Short mmCIF file of C-alpha atoms and ligand atoms in Angstrom, two decimals:
data_model
loop_
_atom_site.label_atom_id
_atom_site.label_comp_id
_atom_site.label_asym_id
_atom_site.label_seq_id
_atom_site.Cartn_x
_atom_site.Cartn_y
_atom_site.Cartn_z
CA MET A 1043 1.05 -9.85 2.99
CA PHE A 1044 4.70 -10.11 1.91
CA THR A 1045 6.92 -7.01 1.96
CA ILE A 1046 9.85 -6.65 -0.40
CA LEU A 1047 12.68 -4.18 0.13
CA VAL A 1048 13.77 -2.65 -3.17
CA LEU A 1049 17.26 -1.14 -3.04
CA HIS A 1050 18.81 1.01 -5.75
CA GLY A 1051 22.51 1.75 -5.47
CA PRO A 1052 24.70 4.66 -6.56
CA ASN A 1053 23.94 6.89 -9.53
CA LEU A 1054 20.52 5.35 -10.09
CA ASN A 1055 18.96 8.57 -8.79
CA LEU A 1056 20.09 10.08 -12.10
CA LEU A 1057 18.15 7.61 -14.25
CA GLY A 1058 16.41 9.37 -17.10
CA GLU A 1059 19.36 11.71 -17.68
CA ARG A 1060 22.21 9.25 -17.02
CA GLU A 1061 23.51 7.60 -20.21
CA PRO A 1062 20.00 6.94 -21.59
CA ALA A 1063 21.39 4.85 -24.47
CA ILE A 1064 22.54 2.34 -21.83
CA TYR A 1065 20.04 2.73 -19.00
CA GLY A 1066 16.92 3.92 -20.83
CA SER A 1067 14.86 7.05 -20.43
CA LEU A 1068 12.76 6.14 -17.40
CA THR A 1069 13.46 8.09 -14.22
CA LEU A 1070 13.90 6.35 -10.88
CA ASP A 1071 10.49 7.68 -9.79
CA GLU A 1072 8.91 6.10 -12.88
CA ILE A 1073 10.68 2.80 -12.21
CA ASN A 1074 9.56 2.85 -8.59
CA ALA A 1075 5.98 3.66 -9.64
CA ALA A 1076 5.99 0.68 -12.05
CA ILE A 1077 7.40 -1.65 -9.36
CA THR A 1078 4.80 -0.43 -6.85
CA ALA A 1079 1.97 -0.93 -9.38
CA GLU A 1080 3.17 -4.47 -10.16
CA ALA A 1081 3.46 -5.20 -6.44
CA LYS A 1082 -0.15 -4.08 -6.00
CA ARG A 1083 -1.26 -6.47 -8.77
CA LEU A 1084 0.65 -9.26 -7.00
CA ALA A 1085 -0.88 -8.27 -3.63
CA VAL A 1086 2.48 -7.60 -1.98
CA THR A 1087 4.03 -4.46 -0.53
CA VAL A 1088 7.29 -2.87 -1.67
CA GLU A 1089 9.54 -0.36 0.06
CA ASN A 1090 11.80 1.53 -2.35
CA HIS A 1091 15.07 3.18 -1.32
CA GLN A 1092 18.02 4.60 -3.22
CA SER A 1093 21.42 5.56 -1.84
CA ASN A 1094 24.77 6.62 -3.23
CA HIS A 1095 26.47 5.37 -0.06
CA GLU A 1096 27.58 1.82 0.62
CA GLY A 1097 27.17 2.14 4.40
CA LEU A 1098 23.64 3.50 4.07
CA LEU A 1099 22.64 0.54 1.89
CA ILE A 1100 24.15 -1.82 4.48
CA ASP A 1101 22.35 0.02 7.31
CA LEU A 1102 19.05 -0.37 5.42
CA ILE A 1103 19.66 -4.11 4.91
CA HIS A 1104 20.30 -4.45 8.66
CA GLU A 1105 17.45 -2.21 9.81
CA LYS A 1106 14.82 -3.76 7.57
CA ARG A 1107 15.87 -7.39 8.06
CA LYS A 1108 13.06 -8.20 10.50
CA CYS A 1109 10.28 -6.32 8.74
CA VAL A 1110 10.71 -7.45 5.14
CA ASP A 1111 10.48 -10.91 3.54
CA ALA A 1112 12.89 -10.48 0.64
CA ILE A 1113 15.22 -8.01 -1.07
CA LEU A 1114 15.32 -6.89 -4.70
CA ILE A 1115 18.56 -5.02 -5.29
CA ASN A 1116 20.28 -3.16 -8.08
CA PRO A 1117 23.61 -2.51 -6.38
CA GLY A 1118 24.90 -0.33 -9.27
CA ALA A 1119 28.69 -0.33 -9.44
CA TYR A 1120 28.88 -1.89 -5.95
CA THR A 1121 27.87 -5.09 -7.74
CA HIS A 1122 31.41 -5.48 -8.94
CA TYR A 1123 33.41 -4.89 -5.76
CA SER A 1124 31.37 -4.47 -2.58
CA TYR A 1125 32.15 -7.46 -0.40
CA ALA A 1126 30.55 -5.43 2.40
CA ILE A 1127 27.13 -5.39 0.69
CA ARG A 1128 27.55 -9.05 -0.23
CA ASP A 1129 28.30 -9.88 3.41
CA ALA A 1130 25.32 -7.83 4.66
CA LEU A 1131 22.99 -9.74 2.33
CA ALA A 1132 24.49 -13.06 3.46
CA ALA A 1133 24.22 -12.00 7.11
CA VAL A 1134 20.49 -11.30 7.06
CA GLY A 1135 19.71 -14.52 5.24
CA LEU A 1136 16.72 -13.16 3.29
CA PRO A 1137 15.96 -14.26 -0.27
CA VAL A 1138 17.61 -11.77 -2.63
CA VAL A 1139 17.40 -11.14 -6.37
CA GLU A 1140 20.04 -8.98 -8.07
CA VAL A 1141 18.87 -6.90 -11.02
CA HIS A 1142 20.49 -4.68 -13.63
CA LEU A 1143 18.95 -2.45 -16.27
CA SER A 1144 21.80 -3.01 -18.73
CA ASP A 1145 23.30 -6.34 -19.72
CA ILE A 1146 26.41 -6.37 -17.53
CA HIS A 1147 27.71 -9.44 -19.40
CA LYS A 1148 27.95 -7.54 -22.67
CA ARG A 1149 29.74 -4.43 -21.36
CA GLU A 1150 33.23 -3.58 -20.06
CA SER A 1151 35.09 -6.55 -18.55
CA PHE A 1152 35.00 -5.08 -15.02
CA ARG A 1153 31.18 -5.20 -15.11
CA ARG A 1154 30.96 -8.87 -16.05
CA HIS A 1155 31.70 -10.09 -12.55
CA SER A 1156 29.28 -9.71 -9.65
CA VAL A 1157 30.50 -10.28 -6.09
CA ILE A 1158 26.84 -10.24 -5.01
CA SER A 1159 25.36 -12.97 -7.19
CA ASP A 1160 26.48 -15.96 -5.11
CA VAL A 1161 24.24 -14.82 -2.23
CA CYS A 1162 21.26 -14.26 -4.56
CA LEU A 1163 18.57 -16.60 -5.83
CA SER A 1164 19.03 -15.15 -9.28
CA GLN A 1165 20.57 -12.33 -11.31
CA ILE A 1166 18.45 -10.63 -13.98
CA SER A 1167 20.32 -8.32 -16.32
CA GLY A 1168 19.72 -6.36 -19.49
CA LYS A 1169 15.93 -6.07 -19.50
CA GLY A 1170 15.54 -2.48 -18.34
CA LEU A 1171 12.46 -2.00 -16.14
CA ASN A 1172 11.53 -5.63 -16.81
CA SER A 1173 14.62 -6.76 -14.89
CA TYR A 1174 12.99 -5.32 -11.77
CA LEU A 1175 9.51 -6.65 -12.60
CA GLU A 1176 10.80 -10.16 -13.35
CA GLY A 1177 12.85 -10.06 -10.16
CA LEU A 1178 9.77 -9.07 -8.19
CA HIS A 1179 7.76 -11.96 -9.67
CA LEU A 1180 10.58 -14.39 -8.94
CA LEU A 1181 10.73 -13.35 -5.29
CA VAL A 1182 6.95 -13.48 -4.84
CA ASP A 1183 6.78 -16.96 -6.44
CA TYR A 1184 9.62 -18.10 -4.20
CA LEU A 1185 7.96 -16.74 -1.03
CA ARG A 1186 4.57 -18.24 -1.93
CA LYS A 1187 6.08 -21.68 -2.61
CA LYS A 1188 8.00 -21.58 0.65
CA ARG A 1189 4.97 -20.67 2.78
C1 DQA B 858 23.86 -1.29 -13.37
C2 DQA B 858 25.15 -1.83 -14.02
C3 DQA B 858 26.38 -1.42 -13.23
O1 DQA B 858 27.56 -1.92 -13.86
C4 DQA B 858 26.48 0.10 -13.17
O2 DQA B 858 27.58 0.48 -12.39
C5 DQA B 858 25.22 0.73 -12.68
C6 DQA B 858 23.94 0.21 -13.15
C7 DQA B 858 22.62 -1.56 -14.23
O3 DQA B 858 21.52 -1.45 -13.70
O4 DQA B 858 22.74 -1.85 -15.43
O5 DQA B 858 25.25 1.72 -11.97
O6 DQA B 858 23.69 -1.94 -12.13
#
């Protein structure tokens, strides 16, 4: 059975109360529950983690690299400037999909650029919870085709 590491970056712990007009009203627990339920339907396992710290996200990418098959990541604001997270993802060589709740291409100019996307199979943005669910499907399809 495939295992997918789901990483949520900074400030996503406040989902539900954080700028709901932009990020929606679902809490992180509700998002994780929906991802886990979809994973069950797809017969894969997910491991969900959130951190507000760049180094902790990098440590997780390193630690989990041998026990997961792919990574689904919403890097939060690190998307736009963390070469360190980008390098960690490149270093482990796992298939990665980058997701965003909001449409980063229709917001402030600093959000329109991702330093992560070139090491990802795909970037899915602006679909709320469905960004995560679509990303999960994409990774599972990719892993099943590769096998
Ligand atoms: C985000 C978009 C980022 O620009 C922002 O910093 C976030 C959330 C999103 O999911 O829409 O924290 O990644």
